[in-house]
PDB file of C-alpha atoms and ligand atoms in Angstrom:
ATOM      1  CA  UNK K   1     125.173 108.158  38.692  1.00 51.00           C
ATOM      2  CA  UNK K   2     126.599 108.485  42.201  1.00 68.00           C
ATOM      3  CA  UNK K   3     126.270 105.511  44.456  1.00 88.00           C
ATOM      4  CA  UNK K   4     124.088 105.840  47.577  1.00 95.00           C
ATOM      5  CA  UNK K   5     126.408 103.505  49.492  1.00 97.00           C
ATOM      6  CA  UNK K   6     130.195 103.682  49.871  1.00 97.00           C
ATOM      7  CA  UNK K   7     132.290 101.628  52.274  1.00 97.00           C
ATOM      8  CA  UNK K   8     134.687 103.332  54.691  1.00 97.00           C
ATOM      9  CA  UNK K   9     136.557 102.698  57.930  1.00 98.00           C
ATOM     10  CA  UNK K  10     134.972 105.008  60.524  1.00 97.00           C
ATOM     11  CA  UNK K  11     136.091 105.980  64.013  1.00 96.00           C
ATOM     12  CA  UNK K  12     133.845 104.191  66.530  1.00 96.00           C
ATOM     13  CA  UNK K  13     134.588 106.901  69.151  1.00 95.00           C
ATOM     14  CA  UNK K  14     132.533 109.409  67.135  1.00 96.00           C
ATOM     15  CA  UNK K  15     128.860 109.504  68.219  1.00 96.00           C
ATOM     16  CA  UNK K  16     125.778 109.399  65.989  1.00 97.00           C
ATOM     17  CA  UNK K  17     124.903 107.866  62.675  1.00 98.00           C
ATOM     18  CA  UNK K  18     122.989 104.717  61.786  1.00 98.00           C
ATOM     19  CA  UNK K  19     123.735 101.215  62.988  1.00 98.00           C
ATOM     20  CA  UNK K  20     122.791  97.659  62.023  1.00 98.00           C
ATOM     21  CA  UNK K  21     122.846  94.803  64.542  1.00 98.00           C
ATOM     22  CA  UNK K  22     123.838  91.323  63.416  1.00 98.00           C
ATOM     23  CA  UNK K  23     123.603  88.080  65.367  1.00 98.00           C
ATOM     24  CA  UNK K  24     123.806  84.405  64.354  1.00 97.00           C
ATOM     25  CA  UNK K  25     120.069  84.772  63.584  1.00 97.00           C
ATOM     26  CA  UNK K  26     120.561  87.563  61.051  1.00 98.00           C
ATOM     27  CA  UNK K  27     119.935  91.297  61.172  1.00 98.00           C
ATOM     28  CA  UNK K  28     117.620  93.119  63.549  1.00 98.00           C
ATOM     29  CA  UNK K  29     114.761  94.906  61.772  1.00 98.00           C
ATOM     30  CA  UNK K  30     111.477  96.659  62.472  1.00 97.00           C
ATOM     31  CA  UNK K  31     108.849  98.391  60.329  1.00 96.00           C
ATOM     32  CA  UNK K  32     111.442 100.967  59.228  1.00 95.00           C
ATOM     33  CA  UNK K  33     113.946  98.333  58.113  1.00 96.00           C
ATOM     34  CA  UNK K  34     117.358  97.217  59.396  1.00 98.00           C
ATOM     35  CA  UNK K  35     118.962 100.612  60.060  1.00 98.00           C
ATOM     36  CA  UNK K  36     118.490 102.102  63.517  1.00 98.00           C
ATOM     37  CA  UNK K  37     119.688 105.353  65.098  1.00 98.00           C
ATOM     38  CA  UNK K  38     123.011 104.189  66.514  1.00 98.00           C
ATOM     39  CA  UNK K  39     122.729 105.837  69.936  1.00 98.00           C
ATOM     40  CA  UNK K  40     119.302 104.276  70.462  1.00 97.00           C
ATOM     41  CA  UNK K  41     120.538 100.836  69.384  1.00 97.00           C
ATOM     42  CA  UNK K  42     123.495 100.996  71.757  1.00 97.00           C
ATOM     43  CA  UNK K  43     121.135 101.660  74.677  1.00 96.00           C
ATOM     44  CA  UNK K  44     119.367  98.307  74.053  1.00 96.00           C
ATOM     45  CA  UNK K  45     120.384  95.197  75.943  1.00 94.00           C
ATOM     46  CA  UNK K  46     122.673  93.673  73.289  1.00 97.00           C
ATOM     47  CA  UNK K  47     125.693  91.362  73.741  1.00 97.00           C
ATOM     48  CA  UNK K  48     128.109  93.285  71.496  1.00 97.00           C
ATOM     49  CA  UNK K  49     131.217  91.361  70.356  1.00 97.00           C
ATOM     50  CA  UNK K  50     132.580  94.130  68.145  1.00 97.00           C
ATOM     51  CA  UNK K  51     131.661  97.473  66.653  1.00 97.00           C
ATOM     52  CA  UNK K  52     132.897  98.604  63.239  1.00 98.00           C
ATOM     53  CA  UNK K  53     132.211 101.756  61.242  1.00 98.00           C
ATOM     54  CA  UNK K  54     131.419 100.364  57.780  1.00 98.00           C
ATOM     55  CA  UNK K  55     130.579 103.241  55.427  1.00 98.00           C
ATOM     56  CA  UNK K  56     128.194 105.990  54.344  1.00 98.00           C
ATOM     57  CA  UNK K  57     124.623 105.623  53.164  1.00 98.00           C
ATOM     58  CA  UNK K  58     123.253 108.784  51.522  1.00 97.00           C
ATOM     59  CA  UNK K  59     126.100 110.652  53.229  1.00 97.00           C
ATOM     60  CA  UNK K  60     125.285 109.363  56.745  1.00 98.00           C
ATOM     61  CA  UNK K  61     127.765 107.178  58.677  1.00 98.00           C
ATOM     62  CA  UNK K  62     126.755 103.534  59.206  1.00 98.00           C
ATOM     63  CA  UNK K  63     128.101 101.228  61.941  1.00 98.00           C
ATOM     64  CA  UNK K  64     127.816  97.515  62.595  1.00 98.00           C
ATOM     65  CA  UNK K  65     127.198  95.975  66.005  1.00 98.00           C
ATOM     66  CA  UNK K  66     128.252  92.330  65.780  1.00 98.00           C
ATOM     67  CA  UNK K  67     126.484  90.417  68.559  1.00 98.00           C
ATOM     68  CA  UNK K  68     127.304  87.250  70.425  1.00 97.00           C
ATOM     69  CA  UNK K  69     123.649  86.156  70.272  1.00 97.00           C
ATOM     70  CA  UNK K  70     120.220  87.434  69.283  1.00 97.00           C
ATOM     71  CA  UNK K  71     118.349  89.180  72.094  1.00 92.00           C
ATOM     72  CA  UNK K  72     114.768  90.403  72.439  1.00 94.00           C
ATOM     73  CA  UNK K  73     114.284  93.989  71.296  1.00 95.00           C
ATOM     74  CA  UNK K  74     110.728  95.247  71.654  1.00 94.00           C
ATOM     75  CA  UNK K  75     108.970  95.687  68.283  1.00 96.00           C
ATOM     76  CA  UNK K  76     111.878  94.100  66.387  1.00 97.00           C
ATOM     77  CA  UNK K  77     112.724  90.764  64.787  1.00 97.00           C
ATOM     78  CA  UNK K  78     115.702  88.986  63.213  1.00 98.00           C
ATOM     79  CA  UNK K  79     116.033  88.109  59.525  1.00 97.00           C
ATOM     80  CA  UNK K  80     118.796  86.450  57.486  1.00 97.00           C
ATOM     81  CA  UNK K  81     120.746  88.195  54.720  1.00 97.00           C
ATOM     82  CA  UNK K  82     119.291  85.939  52.012  1.00 95.00           C
ATOM     83  CA  UNK K  83     115.780  87.203  52.781  1.00 95.00           C
ATOM     84  CA  UNK K  84     116.994  90.817  52.471  1.00 95.00           C
ATOM     85  CA  UNK K  85     118.521  89.932  49.085  1.00 93.00           C
ATOM     86  CA  UNK K  86     115.331  88.312  47.804  1.00 89.00           C
ATOM     87  CA  UNK K  87     112.760  90.876  48.874  1.00 81.00           C
ATOM     88  CA  UNK K  88     114.544  94.058  49.872  1.00 81.00           C
ATOM     89  CA  UNK K  89     115.919  97.242  48.373  1.00 92.00           C
ATOM     90  CA  UNK K  90     119.188  96.434  46.555  1.00 92.00           C
ATOM     91  CA  UNK K  91     121.154  99.266  48.207  1.00 95.00           C
ATOM     92  CA  UNK K  92     120.156  98.074  51.685  1.00 97.00           C
ATOM     93  CA  UNK K  93     121.140  94.531  50.676  1.00 96.00           C
ATOM     94  CA  UNK K  94     124.581  95.878  49.663  1.00 96.00           C
ATOM     95  CA  UNK K  95     124.965  97.581  53.071  1.00 98.00           C
ATOM     96  CA  UNK K  96     123.928  94.413  54.910  1.00 98.00           C
ATOM     97  CA  UNK K  97     126.025  92.148  52.661  1.00 98.00           C
ATOM     98  CA  UNK K  98     129.099  94.191  53.483  1.00 98.00           C
ATOM     99  CA  UNK K  99     128.159  94.324  57.180  1.00 98.00           C
ATOM    100  CA  UNK K 100     127.772  90.529  57.176  1.00 98.00           C
ATOM    101  CA  UNK K 101     131.262  90.010  55.745  1.00 98.00           C
ATOM    102  CA  UNK K 102     132.846  92.431  58.213  1.00 98.00           C
ATOM    103  CA  UNK K 103     130.858  90.834  61.037  1.00 98.00           C
ATOM    104  CA  UNK K 104     131.931  87.299  60.106  1.00 98.00           C
ATOM    105  CA  UNK K 105     135.541  88.405  59.956  1.00 98.00           C
ATOM    106  CA  UNK K 106     135.335  90.373  63.242  1.00 97.00           C
ATOM    107  CA  UNK K 107     133.768  87.366  64.985  1.00 97.00           C
ATOM    108  CA  UNK K 108     136.383  84.936  63.657  1.00 97.00           C
ATOM    109  CA  UNK K 109     139.460  87.113  64.205  1.00 97.00           C
ATOM    110  CA  UNK K 110     139.188  88.125  67.833  1.00 97.00           C
ATOM    111  CA  UNK K 111     142.259  86.029  68.607  1.00 98.00           C
ATOM    112  CA  UNK K 112     145.587  85.726  66.841  1.00 98.00           C
ATOM    113  CA  UNK K 113     145.835  82.603  64.657  1.00 97.00           C
ATOM    114  CA  UNK K 114     149.559  82.454  65.365  1.00 98.00           C
ATOM    115  CA  UNK K 115     149.828  82.868  69.187  1.00 98.00           C
ATOM    116  CA  UNK K 116     146.212  82.818  70.416  1.00 98.00           C
ATOM    117  CA  UNK K 117     146.281  86.217  72.168  1.00 98.00           C
ATOM    118  CA  UNK K 118     143.456  88.748  71.858  1.00 97.00           C
ATOM    119  CA  UNK K 119     143.815  90.974  68.789  1.00 98.00           C
ATOM    120  CA  UNK K 120     142.942  94.675  68.644  1.00 96.00           C
ATOM    121  CA  UNK K 121     141.192  96.745  65.981  1.00 95.00           C
ATOM    122  CA  UNK K 122     143.574  98.907  63.954  1.00 95.00           C
ATOM    123  CA  UNK K 123     142.338 102.524  63.720  1.00 92.00           C
ATOM    124  CA  UNK K 124     141.661 103.770  60.180  1.00 93.00           C
ATOM    125  CA  UNK K 125     142.302 100.349  58.645  1.00 95.00           C
ATOM    126  CA  UNK K 126     140.073  97.272  58.271  1.00 97.00           C
ATOM    127  CA  UNK K 127     142.448  95.016  60.151  1.00 98.00           C
ATOM    128  CA  UNK K 128     142.859  93.147  63.442  1.00 97.00           C
ATOM    129  CA  UNK K 129     146.337  93.293  64.925  1.00 98.00           C
ATOM    130  CA  UNK K 130     148.474  91.112  67.206  1.00 98.00           C
ATOM    131  CA  UNK K 131     151.325  93.155  68.616  1.00 97.00           C
ATOM    132  CA  UNK K 132     153.643  90.332  69.834  1.00 97.00           C
ATOM    133  CA  UNK K 133     153.450  88.676  66.382  1.00 98.00           C
ATOM    134  CA  UNK K 134     153.196  91.942  64.400  1.00 98.00           C
ATOM    135  CA  UNK K 135     150.434  90.153  62.498  1.00 98.00           C
ATOM    136  CA  UNK K 136     147.523  91.793  60.714  1.00 97.00           C
ATOM    137  CA  UNK K 137     144.376  89.918  59.667  1.00 97.00           C
ATOM    138  CA  UNK K 138     142.167  91.392  56.966  1.00 97.00           C
ATOM    139  CA  UNK K 139     138.611  90.416  55.950  1.00 97.00           C
ATOM    140  CA  UNK K 140     138.671  87.135  54.099  1.00 96.00           C
ATOM    141  CA  UNK K 141     137.499  86.870  50.502  1.00 97.00           C
ATOM    142  CA  UNK K 142     137.181  83.461  48.812  1.00 98.00           C
ATOM    143  CA  UNK K 143     137.534  83.486  45.010  1.00 98.00           C
ATOM    144  CA  UNK K 144     134.990  81.147  43.422  1.00 98.00           C
ATOM    145  CA  UNK K 145     134.559  80.298  39.745  1.00 98.00           C
ATOM    146  CA  UNK K 146     131.121  79.989  38.220  1.00 98.00           C
ATOM    147  CA  UNK K 147     130.619  78.830  34.654  1.00 98.00           C
ATOM    148  CA  UNK K 148     127.877  78.317  32.116  1.00 98.00           C
ATOM    149  CA  UNK K 149     128.837  75.502  29.725  1.00 98.00           C
ATOM    150  CA  UNK K 150     127.096  75.506  26.373  1.00 98.00           C
ATOM    151  CA  UNK K 151     126.768  73.275  23.295  1.00 98.00           C
ATOM    152  CA  UNK K 152     124.924  75.208  20.593  1.00 97.00           C
ATOM    153  CA  UNK K 153     121.296  75.583  21.706  1.00 97.00           C
ATOM    154  CA  UNK K 154     121.935  73.522  24.825  1.00 98.00           C
ATOM    155  CA  UNK K 155     123.243  74.607  28.214  1.00 98.00           C
ATOM    156  CA  UNK K 156     124.537  72.413  31.017  1.00 98.00           C
ATOM    157  CA  UNK K 157     122.785  72.954  34.344  1.00 98.00           C
ATOM    158  CA  UNK K 158     123.053  70.972  37.546  1.00 98.00           C
ATOM    159  CA  UNK K 159     121.352  70.515  40.888  1.00 98.00           C
ATOM    160  CA  UNK K 160     122.985  70.402  44.273  1.00 97.00           C
ATOM    161  CA  UNK K 161     121.022  68.543  46.979  1.00 95.00           C
ATOM    162  CA  UNK K 162     121.004  71.912  48.847  1.00 93.00           C
ATOM    163  CA  UNK K 163     118.967  73.717  46.129  1.00 94.00           C
ATOM    164  CA  UNK K 164     115.264  74.530  46.284  1.00 93.00           C
ATOM    165  CA  UNK K 165     113.284  71.639  44.720  1.00 95.00           C
ATOM    166  CA  UNK K 166     113.369  71.696  40.909  1.00 96.00           C
ATOM    167  CA  UNK K 167     115.945  74.480  40.507  1.00 98.00           C
ATOM    168  CA  UNK K 168     118.966  73.911  38.247  1.00 98.00           C
ATOM    169  CA  UNK K 169     121.999  76.204  38.103  1.00 98.00           C
ATOM    170  CA  UNK K 170     125.485  76.680  36.649  1.00 98.00           C
ATOM    171  CA  UNK K 171     128.529  74.891  38.079  1.00 98.00           C
ATOM    172  CA  UNK K 172     130.623  76.671  40.704  1.00 98.00           C
ATOM    173  CA  UNK K 173     133.515  76.018  43.031  1.00 98.00           C
ATOM    174  CA  UNK K 174     136.179  77.573  45.237  1.00 98.00           C
ATOM    175  CA  UNK K 175     139.716  78.257  43.980  1.00 98.00           C
ATOM    176  CA  UNK K 176     142.437  76.264  45.684  1.00 98.00           C
ATOM    177  CA  UNK K 177     146.006  77.416  46.392  1.00 98.00           C
ATOM    178  CA  UNK K 178     148.238  77.115  43.338  1.00 98.00           C
ATOM    179  CA  UNK K 179     145.465  77.528  40.770  1.00 98.00           C
ATOM    180  CA  UNK K 180     144.672  80.175  38.183  1.00 98.00           C
ATOM    181  CA  UNK K 181     140.984  81.004  37.656  1.00 98.00           C
ATOM    182  CA  UNK K 182     141.038  78.853  34.493  1.00 98.00           C
ATOM    183  CA  UNK K 183     142.735  75.910  36.270  1.00 98.00           C
ATOM    184  CA  UNK K 184     140.069  76.042  38.952  1.00 98.00           C
ATOM    185  CA  UNK K 185     137.232  76.174  36.448  1.00 98.00           C
ATOM    186  CA  UNK K 186     138.553  73.185  34.481  1.00 98.00           C
ATOM    187  CA  UNK K 187     139.111  71.159  37.689  1.00 98.00           C
ATOM    188  CA  UNK K 188     135.675  71.975  39.137  1.00 98.00           C
ATOM    189  CA  UNK K 189     133.914  71.009  35.890  1.00 98.00           C
ATOM    190  CA  UNK K 190     135.857  67.724  35.743  1.00 98.00           C
ATOM    191  CA  UNK K 191     135.106  66.956  39.396  1.00 98.00           C
ATOM    192  CA  UNK K 192     131.433  67.809  39.266  1.00 98.00           C
ATOM    193  CA  UNK K 193     130.357  66.425  35.849  1.00 98.00           C
ATOM    194  CA  UNK K 194     133.472  64.849  34.281  1.00 98.00           C
ATOM    195  CA  UNK K 195     133.345  66.851  31.073  1.00 98.00           C
ATOM    196  CA  UNK K 196     135.984  68.928  29.250  1.00 98.00           C
ATOM    197  CA  UNK K 197     135.549  72.571  28.220  1.00 98.00           C
ATOM    198  CA  UNK K 198     137.172  74.999  25.766  1.00 98.00           C
ATOM    199  CA  UNK K 199     137.101  78.699  24.782  1.00 98.00           C
ATOM    200  CA  UNK K 200     136.771  79.949  28.375  1.00 98.00           C
ATOM    201  CA  UNK K 201     135.575  83.563  28.452  1.00 98.00           C
ATOM    202  CA  UNK K 202     135.335  85.847  31.474  1.00 98.00           C
ATOM    203  CA  UNK K 203     131.992  87.667  31.710  1.00 98.00           C
ATOM    204  CA  UNK K 204     132.001  89.493  35.049  1.00 97.00           C
ATOM    205  CA  UNK K 205     132.135  89.193  38.805  1.00 98.00           C
ATOM    206  CA  UNK K 206     129.869  89.511  41.820  1.00 97.00           C
ATOM    207  CA  UNK K 207     130.372  89.775  45.551  1.00 96.00           C
ATOM    208  CA  UNK K 208     128.475  86.889  47.179  1.00 96.00           C
ATOM    209  CA  UNK K 209     128.468  87.472  50.942  1.00 97.00           C
ATOM    210  CA  UNK K 210     127.409  83.893  51.895  1.00 96.00           C
ATOM    211  CA  UNK K 211     129.743  84.108  53.693  1.00 96.00           C
ATOM    212  CA  UNK K 212     132.609  85.679  51.686  1.00 97.00           C
ATOM    213  CA  UNK K 213     132.766  84.530  48.077  1.00 98.00           C
ATOM    214  CA  UNK K 214     133.983  86.647  45.186  1.00 98.00           C
ATOM    215  CA  UNK K 215     132.269  85.043  42.207  1.00 98.00           C
ATOM    216  CA  UNK K 216     134.170  85.187  38.893  1.00 98.00           C
ATOM    217  CA  UNK K 217     131.738  84.355  36.102  1.00 98.00           C
ATOM    218  CA  UNK K 218     132.648  82.599  32.841  1.00 98.00           C
ATOM    219  CA  UNK K 219     131.184  81.119  29.709  1.00 98.00           C
ATOM    220  CA  UNK K 220     132.786  77.963  28.305  1.00 98.00           C
ATOM    221  CA  UNK K 221     132.023  75.682  25.380  1.00 98.00           C
ATOM    222  CA  UNK K 222     131.660  71.938  25.649  1.00 98.00           C
ATOM    223  CA  UNK K 223     134.718  70.084  24.355  1.00 98.00           C
ATOM    224  CA  UNK K 224     134.080  66.424  25.178  1.00 98.00           C
ATOM    225  CA  UNK K 225     132.974  63.717  27.584  1.00 98.00           C
ATOM    226  CA  UNK K 226     129.705  62.389  28.986  1.00 98.00           C
ATOM    227  CA  UNK K 227     128.045  63.796  32.112  1.00 98.00           C
ATOM    228  CA  UNK K 228     128.876  61.825  35.265  1.00 98.00           C
ATOM    229  CA  UNK K 229     127.638  63.529  38.443  1.00 98.00           C
ATOM    230  CA  UNK K 230     129.927  63.873  41.440  1.00 97.00           C
ATOM    231  CA  UNK K 231     128.570  61.847  44.333  1.00 96.00           C
ATOM    232  CA  UNK K 232     127.050  63.902  47.199  1.00 95.00           C
ATOM    233  CA  UNK K 233     127.731  67.285  45.485  1.00 95.00           C
ATOM    234  CA  UNK K 234     125.683  67.002  42.265  1.00 98.00           C
ATOM    235  CA  UNK K 235     122.283  65.350  42.444  1.00 97.00           C
ATOM    236  CA  UNK K 236     121.556  65.703  38.721  1.00 98.00           C
ATOM    237  CA  UNK K 237     123.053  67.478  35.675  1.00 98.00           C
ATOM    238  CA  UNK K 238     121.548  67.726  32.208  1.00 98.00           C
ATOM    239  CA  UNK K 239     121.754  69.531  28.889  1.00 98.00           C
ATOM    240  CA  UNK K 240     118.740  71.820  28.569  1.00 98.00           C
ATOM    241  CA  UNK K 241     117.574  73.457  25.353  1.00 98.00           C
ATOM    242  CA  UNK K 242     117.397  77.274  25.630  1.00 97.00           C
ATOM    243  CA  UNK K 243     113.735  77.024  24.575  1.00 96.00           C
ATOM    244  CA  UNK K 244     112.905  74.624  27.403  1.00 97.00           C
ATOM    245  CA  UNK K 245     114.628  75.567  30.649  1.00 98.00           C
ATOM    246  CA  UNK K 246     113.913  74.303  34.179  1.00 98.00           C
ATOM    247  CA  UNK K 247     113.316  76.629  37.180  1.00 98.00           C
ATOM    248  CA  UNK K 248     116.406  78.858  37.430  1.00 98.00           C
ATOM    249  CA  UNK K 249     118.263  80.606  40.301  1.00 95.00           C
ATOM    250  CA  UNK K 250     117.194  83.989  41.750  1.00 89.00           C
ATOM    251  CA  UNK K 251     117.320  86.911  39.324  1.00 87.00           C
ATOM    252  CA  UNK K 252     120.011  88.851  41.258  1.00 89.00           C
ATOM    253  CA  UNK K 253     122.574  86.028  41.182  1.00 94.00           C
ATOM    254  CA  UNK K 254     125.459  85.862  38.744  1.00 97.00           C
ATOM    255  CA  UNK K 255     124.393  82.273  37.978  1.00 98.00           C
ATOM    256  CA  UNK K 256     121.145  83.621  36.566  1.00 97.00           C
ATOM    257  CA  UNK K 257     122.979  86.406  34.728  1.00 98.00           C
ATOM    258  CA  UNK K 258     125.292  83.926  32.952  1.00 98.00           C
ATOM    259  CA  UNK K 259     122.269  81.915  31.799  1.00 98.00           C
ATOM    260  CA  UNK K 260     120.249  84.982  30.783  1.00 98.00           C
ATOM    261  CA  UNK K 261     123.156  86.458  28.760  1.00 98.00           C
ATOM    262  CA  UNK K 262     123.583  83.285  26.727  1.00 98.00           C
ATOM    263  CA  UNK K 263     119.870  82.812  26.145  1.00 98.00           C
ATOM    264  CA  UNK K 264     119.540  86.479  25.091  1.00 97.00           C
ATOM    265  CA  UNK K 265     122.431  86.127  22.615  1.00 96.00           C
ATOM    266  CA  UNK K 266     121.035  82.896  21.209  1.00 96.00           C
ATOM    267  CA  UNK K 267     117.546  84.320  20.764  1.00 95.00           C
ATOM    268  CA  UNK K 268     118.696  87.787  19.650  1.00 95.00           C
ATOM    269  CA  UNK K 269     117.166  89.554  22.666  1.00 95.00           C
ATOM    270  CA  UNK K 270     118.595  92.515  24.622  1.00 96.00           C
ATOM    271  CA  UNK K 271     121.292  91.436  27.105  1.00 95.00           C
ATOM    272  CA  UNK K 272     120.652  91.709  30.860  1.00 95.00           C
ATOM    273  CA  UNK K 273     122.826  93.769  33.236  1.00 94.00           C
ATOM    274  CA  UNK K 274     124.823  92.029  35.964  1.00 93.00           C
ATOM    275  CA  UNK K 275     123.560  93.123  39.419  1.00 84.00           C
ATOM    276  CA  UNK K 276     126.402  94.662  41.457  1.00 79.00           C
TER     277      UNK K 276
HETATM  278  N1  NAI T   1     126.069  84.038  43.189  1.00 60.35           N
HETATM  279  C1  NAI T   1     125.752  82.917  42.545  1.00 60.35           C
HETATM  280  O1  NAI T   1     125.062  82.960  41.533  1.00 60.35           O
HETATM  281  C2  NAI T   1     126.249  81.593  43.043  1.00 60.35           C
HETATM  282  C3  NAI T   1     127.146  81.524  44.096  1.00 60.35           C
HETATM  283  N2  NAI T   1     127.661  80.308  44.490  1.00 60.35           N
HETATM  284  C4  NAI T   1     128.641  80.305  45.578  1.00 60.35           C
HETATM  285  O2  NAI T   1     129.879  79.859  45.079  1.00 60.35           O
HETATM  286  C5  NAI T   1     130.648  79.291  46.108  1.00 60.35           C
HETATM  287  C6  NAI T   1     131.278  78.003  45.649  1.00 60.35           C
HETATM  288  O3  NAI T   1     130.308  77.084  45.212  1.00 60.35           O
HETATM  289  P1  NAI T   1     130.222  75.562  45.733  1.00 60.35           P
HETATM  290  O4  NAI T   1     129.643  74.772  44.635  1.00 60.35           O
HETATM  291  O5  NAI T   1     129.555  75.561  47.067  1.00 60.35           O
HETATM  292  O6  NAI T   1     131.776  75.190  45.977  1.00 60.35           O
HETATM  293  P2  NAI T   1     132.579  73.815  45.719  1.00 60.35           P
HETATM  294  O7  NAI T   1     132.099  73.142  44.492  1.00 60.35           O
HETATM  295  O8  NAI T   1     134.047  74.160  45.805  1.00 60.35           O
HETATM  296  O9  NAI T   1     132.156  72.855  46.897  1.00 60.35           O
HETATM  297  C7  NAI T   1     131.945  73.231  48.229  1.00 60.35           C
HETATM  298  C8  NAI T   1     133.028  72.570  49.103  1.00 60.35           C
HETATM  299  O10 NAI T   1     134.201  73.375  49.046  1.00 60.35           O
HETATM  300  C9  NAI T   1     134.847  73.416  50.316  1.00 60.35           C
HETATM  301  N3  NAI T   1     134.912  74.817  50.777  1.00 60.35           N
HETATM  302  C10 NAI T   1     134.030  75.513  51.530  1.00 60.35           C
HETATM  303  N4  NAI T   1     134.439  76.783  51.719  1.00 60.35           N
HETATM  304  C11 NAI T   1     135.615  76.901  51.067  1.00 60.35           C
HETATM  305  C12 NAI T   1     136.525  77.977  50.894  1.00 60.35           C
HETATM  306  N5  NAI T   1     136.297  79.198  51.414  1.00 60.35           N
HETATM  307  N6  NAI T   1     137.620  77.744  50.146  1.00 60.35           N
HETATM  308  C13 NAI T   1     137.849  76.533  49.598  1.00 60.35           C
HETATM  309  N7  NAI T   1     137.031  75.472  49.739  1.00 60.35           N
HETATM  310  C14 NAI T   1     135.927  75.657  50.461  1.00 60.35           C
HETATM  311  C15 NAI T   1     134.013  72.546  51.227  1.00 60.35           C
HETATM  312  O11 NAI T   1     134.574  71.267  51.213  1.00 60.35           O
HETATM  313  C16 NAI T   1     132.651  72.533  50.566  1.00 60.35           C
HETATM  314  O12 NAI T   1     131.914  71.389  50.852  1.00 60.35           O
HETATM  315  C17 NAI T   1     129.685  79.165  47.304  1.00 60.35           C
HETATM  316  O13 NAI T   1     129.948  80.243  48.188  1.00 60.35           O
HETATM  317  C18 NAI T   1     128.323  79.337  46.694  1.00 60.35           C
HETATM  318  O14 NAI T   1     127.399  79.914  47.591  1.00 60.35           O
HETATM  319  C19 NAI T   1     127.328  79.144  43.859  1.00 60.35           C
HETATM  320  C20 NAI T   1     126.434  79.168  42.826  1.00 60.35           C
HETATM  321  C21 NAI T   1     125.773  80.363  42.384  1.00 60.35           C
HETATM  322 MG1   MG T   2     130.359  73.297  43.349  1.00 60.35          MG
HETATM  323 ZN1   ZN T   3     149.950  86.621  67.865  1.00 60.35          ZN
END
């Protein structure tokens, strides 16, 4: 199967193609969705911070207009990326997820982190450049571990105070400098619930553009300890029987995939596929 969407660095001097507009209030959309004819979009009254060519959708070039702020465009509205993930077409979500990561990076790398001077876009490469420092800044990706811990028919799920009421999920956390993926996983589990794990197994990864996580998903078995929740981060954590689970995270998340894979194996059902 060929993919409908491929990323690419495109020359912004070339006319035509599609464009998406992104502001702190999300993406611009109308009845036809979030992709607009680029020349039309550029004629609207938008406060453009940066323009990047981001790839091809069904063979057509796609550009991003990263805006300083949301402005009024007749017949259009603004909507966050999460809403596009939950109710939209998955390919469009992939386009917008990539656009969001490039937009965040473009917004945050207008100036050199070393000398403070304005940086310039490098042609044919996804990089911002400071000539005096000879410094290149590339889009940032934050590796994050996510793990389902199990004990026979039971799985450990936890709630962050930020979650939708009632929903429980797997544990997750960002890698720190100096750590392997396994070191990070063991540290995060200790910090968040004070338990020990063993037999760590990698299951797959997922790009999570909120704002730039690369989720590495694992299964691990319980090895010892009693649950003690980390103050402020974990509101509640419990062992749940696979036959009696609480409300779970959205179906497209790797958190949900890790849970669904284990439950399927336990109950002898067909295994789910990890959404890209
Ligand atoms: N796709 C999925 O199924 C899921 C994705 N996630 C994502 O995983 C990531 C990590 O999960 P959390 O529990 O929030 O992390 P965490 O357990 O490491 O705690 C968050 C704290 O980490 C620090 N932090 C924030 N950004 C950071 C960065 N880029 N690098 C290092 N430290 C940083 C901050 O102090 C923040 O309060 C988040 O982006 C979250 O959205 C979490 C659960 C499910
Ligand atoms: Mg966490
Ligand atoms: Zn510099």
